[in-house]
Coordinates of C-alpha atoms and ligand atoms in Angstrom, one line a residue:
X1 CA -30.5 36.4 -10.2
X2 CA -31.3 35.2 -13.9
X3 CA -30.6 37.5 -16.9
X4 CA -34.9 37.5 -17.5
X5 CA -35.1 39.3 -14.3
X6 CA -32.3 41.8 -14.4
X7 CA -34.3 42.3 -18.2
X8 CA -37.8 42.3 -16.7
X9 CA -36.2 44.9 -13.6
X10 CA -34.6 47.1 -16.7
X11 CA -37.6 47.1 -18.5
X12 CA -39.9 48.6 -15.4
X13 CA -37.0 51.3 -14.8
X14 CA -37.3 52.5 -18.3
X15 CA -41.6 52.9 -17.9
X16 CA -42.3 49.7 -19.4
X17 CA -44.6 47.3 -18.3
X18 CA -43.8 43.3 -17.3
X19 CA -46.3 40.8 -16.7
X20 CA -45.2 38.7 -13.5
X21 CA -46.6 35.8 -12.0
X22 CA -47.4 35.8 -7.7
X23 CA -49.1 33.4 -5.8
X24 CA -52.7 34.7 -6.2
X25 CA -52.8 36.0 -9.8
X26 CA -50.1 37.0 -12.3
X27 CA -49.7 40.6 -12.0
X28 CA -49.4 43.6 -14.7
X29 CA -46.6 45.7 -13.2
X30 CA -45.1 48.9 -13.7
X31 CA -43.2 51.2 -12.1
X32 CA -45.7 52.9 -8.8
X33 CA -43.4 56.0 -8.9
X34 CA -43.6 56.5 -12.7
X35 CA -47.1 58.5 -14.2
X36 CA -46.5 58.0 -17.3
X37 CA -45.9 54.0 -16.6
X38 CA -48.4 53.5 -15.2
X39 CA -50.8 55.4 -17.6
X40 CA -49.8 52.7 -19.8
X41 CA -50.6 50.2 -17.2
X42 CA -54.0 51.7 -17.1
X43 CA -54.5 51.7 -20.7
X44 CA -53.1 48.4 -21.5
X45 CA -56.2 46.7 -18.8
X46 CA -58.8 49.3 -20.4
X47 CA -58.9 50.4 -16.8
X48 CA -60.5 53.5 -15.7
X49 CA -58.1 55.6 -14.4
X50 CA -59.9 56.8 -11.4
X51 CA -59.3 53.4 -10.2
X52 CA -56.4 52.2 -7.7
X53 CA -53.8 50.1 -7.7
X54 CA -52.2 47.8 -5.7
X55 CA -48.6 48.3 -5.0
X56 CA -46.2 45.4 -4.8
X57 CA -43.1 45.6 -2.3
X58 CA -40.4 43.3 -1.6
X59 CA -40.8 43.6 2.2
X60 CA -43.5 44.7 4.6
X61 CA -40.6 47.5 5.7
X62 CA -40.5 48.7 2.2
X63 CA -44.4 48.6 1.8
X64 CA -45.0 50.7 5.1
X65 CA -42.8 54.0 3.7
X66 CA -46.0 54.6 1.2
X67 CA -48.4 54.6 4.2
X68 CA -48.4 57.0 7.4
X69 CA -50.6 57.1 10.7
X70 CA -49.7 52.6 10.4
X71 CA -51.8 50.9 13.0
X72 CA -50.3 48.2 15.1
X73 CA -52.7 45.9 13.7
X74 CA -51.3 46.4 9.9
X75 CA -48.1 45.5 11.6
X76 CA -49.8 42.6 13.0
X77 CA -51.1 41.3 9.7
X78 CA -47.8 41.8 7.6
X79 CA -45.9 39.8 10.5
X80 CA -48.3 37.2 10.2
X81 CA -49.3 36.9 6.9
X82 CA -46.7 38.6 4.6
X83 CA -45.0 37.5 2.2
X84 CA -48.7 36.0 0.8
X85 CA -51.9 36.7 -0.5
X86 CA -53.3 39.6 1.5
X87 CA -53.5 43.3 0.7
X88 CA -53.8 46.2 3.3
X89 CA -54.8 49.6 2.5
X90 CA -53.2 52.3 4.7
X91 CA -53.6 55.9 5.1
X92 CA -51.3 56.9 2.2
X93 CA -47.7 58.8 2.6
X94 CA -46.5 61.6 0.4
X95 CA -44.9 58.6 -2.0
X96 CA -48.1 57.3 -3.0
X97 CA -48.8 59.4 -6.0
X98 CA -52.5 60.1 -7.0
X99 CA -52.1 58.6 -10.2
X100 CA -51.4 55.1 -7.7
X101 CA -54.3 55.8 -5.7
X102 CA -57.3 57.0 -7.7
X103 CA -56.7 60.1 -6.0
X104 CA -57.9 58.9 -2.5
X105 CA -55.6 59.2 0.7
X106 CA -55.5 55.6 0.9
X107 CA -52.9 53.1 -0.7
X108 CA -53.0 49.4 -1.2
X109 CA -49.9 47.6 -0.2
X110 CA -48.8 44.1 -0.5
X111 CA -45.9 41.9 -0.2
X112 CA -46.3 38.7 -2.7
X113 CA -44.5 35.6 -1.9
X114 CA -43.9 33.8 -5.4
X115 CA -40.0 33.0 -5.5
X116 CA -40.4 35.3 -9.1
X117 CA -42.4 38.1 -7.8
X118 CA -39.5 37.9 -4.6
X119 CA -36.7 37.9 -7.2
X120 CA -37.9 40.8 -9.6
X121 CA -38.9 42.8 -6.3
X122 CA -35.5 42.6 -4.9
X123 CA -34.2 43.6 -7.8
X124 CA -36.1 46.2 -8.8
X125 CA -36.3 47.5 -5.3
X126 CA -39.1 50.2 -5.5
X127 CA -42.8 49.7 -5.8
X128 CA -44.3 47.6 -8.2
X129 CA -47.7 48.6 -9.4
X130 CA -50.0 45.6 -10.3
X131 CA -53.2 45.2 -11.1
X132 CA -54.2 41.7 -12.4
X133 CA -52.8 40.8 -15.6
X134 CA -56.1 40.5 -17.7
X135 CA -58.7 42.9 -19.5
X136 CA -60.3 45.1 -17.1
X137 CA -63.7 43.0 -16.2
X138 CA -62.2 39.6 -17.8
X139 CA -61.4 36.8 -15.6
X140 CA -58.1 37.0 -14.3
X141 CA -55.1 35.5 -15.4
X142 CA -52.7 32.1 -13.5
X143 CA -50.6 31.4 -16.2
X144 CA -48.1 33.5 -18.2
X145 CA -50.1 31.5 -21.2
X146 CA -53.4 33.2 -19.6
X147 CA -51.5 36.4 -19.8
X148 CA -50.4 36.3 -23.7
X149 CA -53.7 35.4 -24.8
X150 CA -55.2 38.6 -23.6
X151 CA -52.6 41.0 -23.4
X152 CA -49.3 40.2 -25.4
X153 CA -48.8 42.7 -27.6
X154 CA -49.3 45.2 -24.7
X155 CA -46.7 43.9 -22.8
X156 CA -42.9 44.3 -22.8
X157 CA -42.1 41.0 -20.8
X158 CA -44.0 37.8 -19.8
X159 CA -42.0 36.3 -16.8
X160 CA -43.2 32.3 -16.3
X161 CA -43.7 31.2 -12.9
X162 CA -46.2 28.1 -13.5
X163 CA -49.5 27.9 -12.1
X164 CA -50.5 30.4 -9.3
X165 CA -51.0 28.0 -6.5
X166 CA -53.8 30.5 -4.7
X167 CA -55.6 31.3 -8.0
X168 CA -58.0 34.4 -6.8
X169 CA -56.8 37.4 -6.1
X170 CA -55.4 38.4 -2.4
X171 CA -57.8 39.2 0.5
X172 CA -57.7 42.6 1.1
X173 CA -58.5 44.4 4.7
X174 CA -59.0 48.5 4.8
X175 CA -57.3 49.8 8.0
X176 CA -57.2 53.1 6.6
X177 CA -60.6 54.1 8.0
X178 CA -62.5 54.0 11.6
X179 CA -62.6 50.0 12.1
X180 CA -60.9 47.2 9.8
X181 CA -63.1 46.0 6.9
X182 CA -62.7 43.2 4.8
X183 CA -63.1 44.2 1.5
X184 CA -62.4 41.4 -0.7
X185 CA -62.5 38.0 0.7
X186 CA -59.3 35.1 -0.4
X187 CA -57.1 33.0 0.8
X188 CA -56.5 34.4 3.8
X189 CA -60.1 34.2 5.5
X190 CA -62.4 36.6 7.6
X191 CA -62.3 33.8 10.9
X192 CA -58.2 34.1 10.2
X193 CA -58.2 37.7 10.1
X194 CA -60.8 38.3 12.9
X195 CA -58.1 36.5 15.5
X196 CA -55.9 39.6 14.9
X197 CA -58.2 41.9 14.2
X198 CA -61.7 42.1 16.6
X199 CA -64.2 44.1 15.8
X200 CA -63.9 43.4 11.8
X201 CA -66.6 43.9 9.3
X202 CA -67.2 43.5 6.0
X203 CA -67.9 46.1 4.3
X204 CA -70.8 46.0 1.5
X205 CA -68.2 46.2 -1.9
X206 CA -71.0 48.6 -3.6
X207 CA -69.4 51.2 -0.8
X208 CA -66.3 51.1 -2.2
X209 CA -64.8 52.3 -4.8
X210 CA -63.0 50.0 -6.6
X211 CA -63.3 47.6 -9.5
X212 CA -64.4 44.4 -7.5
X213 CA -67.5 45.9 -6.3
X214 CA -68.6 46.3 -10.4
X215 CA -71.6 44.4 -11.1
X216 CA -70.2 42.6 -13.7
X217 CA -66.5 41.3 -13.3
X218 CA -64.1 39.0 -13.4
X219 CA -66.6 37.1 -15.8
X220 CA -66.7 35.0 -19.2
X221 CA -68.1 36.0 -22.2
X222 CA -70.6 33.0 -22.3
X223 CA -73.6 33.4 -20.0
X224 CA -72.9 31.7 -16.9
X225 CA -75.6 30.7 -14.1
X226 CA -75.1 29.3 -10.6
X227 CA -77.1 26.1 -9.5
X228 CA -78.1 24.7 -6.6
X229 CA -76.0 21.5 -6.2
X230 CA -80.1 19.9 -5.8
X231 CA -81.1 21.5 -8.8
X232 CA -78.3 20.9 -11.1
X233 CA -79.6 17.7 -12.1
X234 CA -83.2 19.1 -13.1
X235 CA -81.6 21.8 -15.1
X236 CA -79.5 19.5 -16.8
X237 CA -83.0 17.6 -18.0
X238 CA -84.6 20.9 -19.4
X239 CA -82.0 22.2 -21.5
X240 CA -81.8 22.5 -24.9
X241 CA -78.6 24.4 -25.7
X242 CA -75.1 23.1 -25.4
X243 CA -74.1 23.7 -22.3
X244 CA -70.6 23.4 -20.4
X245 CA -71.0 22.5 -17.0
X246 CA -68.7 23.2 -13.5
X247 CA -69.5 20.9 -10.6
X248 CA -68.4 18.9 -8.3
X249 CA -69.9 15.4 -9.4
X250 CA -69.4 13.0 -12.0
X251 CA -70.0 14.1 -15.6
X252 CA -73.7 13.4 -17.1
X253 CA -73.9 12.4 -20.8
X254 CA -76.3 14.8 -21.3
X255 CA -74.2 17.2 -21.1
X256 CA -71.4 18.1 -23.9
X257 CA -68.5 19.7 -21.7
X258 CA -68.1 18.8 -18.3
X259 CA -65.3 19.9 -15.6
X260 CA -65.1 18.2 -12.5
X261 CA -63.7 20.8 -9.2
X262 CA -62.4 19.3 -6.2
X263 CA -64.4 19.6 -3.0
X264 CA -61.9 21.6 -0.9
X265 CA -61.9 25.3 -1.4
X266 CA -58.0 25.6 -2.3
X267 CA -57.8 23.2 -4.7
X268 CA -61.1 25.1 -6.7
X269 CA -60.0 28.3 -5.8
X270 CA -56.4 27.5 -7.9
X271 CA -58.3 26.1 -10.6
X272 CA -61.1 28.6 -11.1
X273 CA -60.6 30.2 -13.6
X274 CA -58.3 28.3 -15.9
X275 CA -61.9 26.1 -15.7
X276 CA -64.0 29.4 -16.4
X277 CA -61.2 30.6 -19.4
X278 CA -61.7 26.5 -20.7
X279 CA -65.5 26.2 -20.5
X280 CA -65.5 29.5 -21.9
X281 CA -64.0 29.0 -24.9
X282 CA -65.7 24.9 -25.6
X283 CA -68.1 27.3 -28.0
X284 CA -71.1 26.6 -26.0
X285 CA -74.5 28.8 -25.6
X286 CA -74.3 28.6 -21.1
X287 CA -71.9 28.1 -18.8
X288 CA -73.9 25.7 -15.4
X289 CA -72.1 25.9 -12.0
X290 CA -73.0 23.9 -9.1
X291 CA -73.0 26.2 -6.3
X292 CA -70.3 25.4 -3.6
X293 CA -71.5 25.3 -0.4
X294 CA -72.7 28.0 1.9
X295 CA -70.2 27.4 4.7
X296 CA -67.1 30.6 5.5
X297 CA -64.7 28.9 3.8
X298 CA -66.2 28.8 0.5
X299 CA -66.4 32.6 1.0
X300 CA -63.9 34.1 -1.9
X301 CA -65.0 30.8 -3.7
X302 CA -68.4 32.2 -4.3
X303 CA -67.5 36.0 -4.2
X304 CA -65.7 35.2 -7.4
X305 CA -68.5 32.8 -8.9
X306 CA -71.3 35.7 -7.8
X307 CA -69.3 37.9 -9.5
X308 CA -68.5 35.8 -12.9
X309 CA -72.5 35.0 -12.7
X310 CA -74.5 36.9 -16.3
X311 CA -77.6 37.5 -14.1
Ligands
TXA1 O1 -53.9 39.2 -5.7 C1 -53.9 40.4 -6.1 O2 -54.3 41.3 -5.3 C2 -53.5 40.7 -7.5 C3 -52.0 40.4 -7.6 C4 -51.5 40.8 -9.0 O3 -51.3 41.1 -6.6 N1 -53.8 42.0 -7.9 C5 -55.1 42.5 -8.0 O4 -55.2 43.8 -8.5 O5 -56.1 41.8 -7.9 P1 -56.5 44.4 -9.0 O6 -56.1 45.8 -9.4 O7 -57.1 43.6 -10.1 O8 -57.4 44.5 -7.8 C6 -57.0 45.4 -6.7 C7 -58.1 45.8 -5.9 C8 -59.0 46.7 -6.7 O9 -60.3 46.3 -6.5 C9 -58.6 48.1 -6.2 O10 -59.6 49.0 -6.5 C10 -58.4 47.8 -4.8 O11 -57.6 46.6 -4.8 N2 -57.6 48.9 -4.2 C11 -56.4 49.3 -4.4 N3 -56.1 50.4 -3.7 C12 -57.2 50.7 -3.0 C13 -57.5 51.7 -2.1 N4 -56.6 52.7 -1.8 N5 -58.7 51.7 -1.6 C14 -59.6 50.8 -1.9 N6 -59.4 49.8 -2.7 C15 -58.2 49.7 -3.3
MG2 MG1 -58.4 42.4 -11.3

């Protein structure tokens, strides 16, 4: 145990807030017991507060005292794919708070697997509420650098854990209700989750009430515009601002900031959106990206680009 996370576990037992780093995206924690922590969570993200939260455990044995009536297929999916980037939401238990769960009798649980999220959750030992560390709406943070540049003065600790290796946020499945739902796609993917779990849907986001469903999210403050891959040249010829461009292909000259992402839908997905916070600030007028392609496991891929899209 280093002294940062004794600090960092210190810290979240006094009602402050610590900025952590797990595999998906870093996290903004706080206390899930403590109102008054995570009031401050809420305001530090600018998030309304009729909005849950996802609460961080240390083990899937931990995680299931917040939840009651459990199915057998929530045990099914934490023994197969916890610690790691999925979320479950379960009928709640008396611990979740409403203050944790928008008021709703439903509670999102999930048991990250980065060694520092492990470390600070064993030592802290109760729930850790985290939202993603960013401004409510921004893109979401996987760095502790992406962290301080949008919320350092709100928060009492940064802990570094490099590069997120997922890069979006966890998939999360509702078994709270009549069938399983996938409600946000990631990592884990809808033909993984459907081998455990027949008989899943997904479940139109605008039904939901929670923040990924919002028209406008996890977005860049330049306008950005997704581009057929056999269009993307043609819209390169007609432009006339600078643009900054995401794609999978060589760069054009024409063009005055170009990323290149790499064809497999890992590798993009952890670099997202460091790429989207870098073309985003390259000062230019649009942000082009080539559409990935239309096949399932692209799915959270393009969930995440629909969502980052101006129009
Ligand atoms: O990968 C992740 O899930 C990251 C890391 C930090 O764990 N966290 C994250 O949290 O993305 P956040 O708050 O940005 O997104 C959590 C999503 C929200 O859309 C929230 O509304 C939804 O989970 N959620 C939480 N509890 C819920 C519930 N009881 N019913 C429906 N949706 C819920
Ligand atoms: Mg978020």
């Amino acid at each position: 145990m280093t002294p940062e996370i004794r600090k960092a576990a210190e810290i979240l037992r006094a009602g402050g807030l610590v900025a952590f780093p797990t595999e998906t995206v870093y996290g903004l924690g706080a206390d899930a017991s403590n109102a008054k922590a995570v009031a401050r969570l809420y305001a530090a993200k600018g998030r309304p507060a009729d909005h849950p939260v996802i609460v961080h455990f240390g083990s899937a044995e931990r995680a299931f005292t917040w939840a009651r009536n459990i199915p057998e297929s929530a045990k099914k999916l934490a023994a197969r794919f916890w610690p790691g980037p999925l979320t479950l939401i379960l009928r709640r238990s008396a611990l979740a708070r409403d203050f944790i769960t928008g008021a709703q009798d439903s509670v999102g649980l999930r048991v990250p697997s980065h060694p520092v999220a492990v470390e600070l959750l064993k030592e802290f030992s109760g729930g850790i509420a985290a939202p993603s560390a960013n401004r409510f709406g921004r893109v979401s943070p996987t760095t502790a650098a992406h962290v301080r540049a949008d919320l350092g003065d709100e928060v009492d600790l940064v802990l570094e854990g490099g590069p997120s290796s997922v890069g979006i946020e966890s998939t999360i499945v509702d078994l709270s209700g009549e069938g399983p739902a996938l409600l946000r796609p990631g990592a884990i993917t809808q033909q993984q989750l459907e081998k455990l779990l027949p008989g899943l849907e997904t479940r139109n986001v605008s039904e939901v009430r929670h923040p990924g469903s919002l028209e406008r999210h996890y977005a860049p403050r330049t306008p950005l515009r997704l581009v057929p891959a056999h269009d993307l040249d043609k819209e390169i010829s007609l432009l006339r601002a600078r643009v900054a461009v995401l794609a999978f292909s060589r760069p054009d000259e024409r063009v005055d900031y170009w990323m290149r992402m790499p064809r497999d839908p890992q590798g993009y997905a952890q670099r997202l959106y460091a790429a989207l916070r870098e073309l985003d600030g390259a000062g230019c007028e649009a942000i082009l990206v080539e559409a990935p392609p239309d096949a399932p496991e692209w799915a959270a891929v393009r969930d995440r680009l629909q969502r980052a899209c101006s129009a």
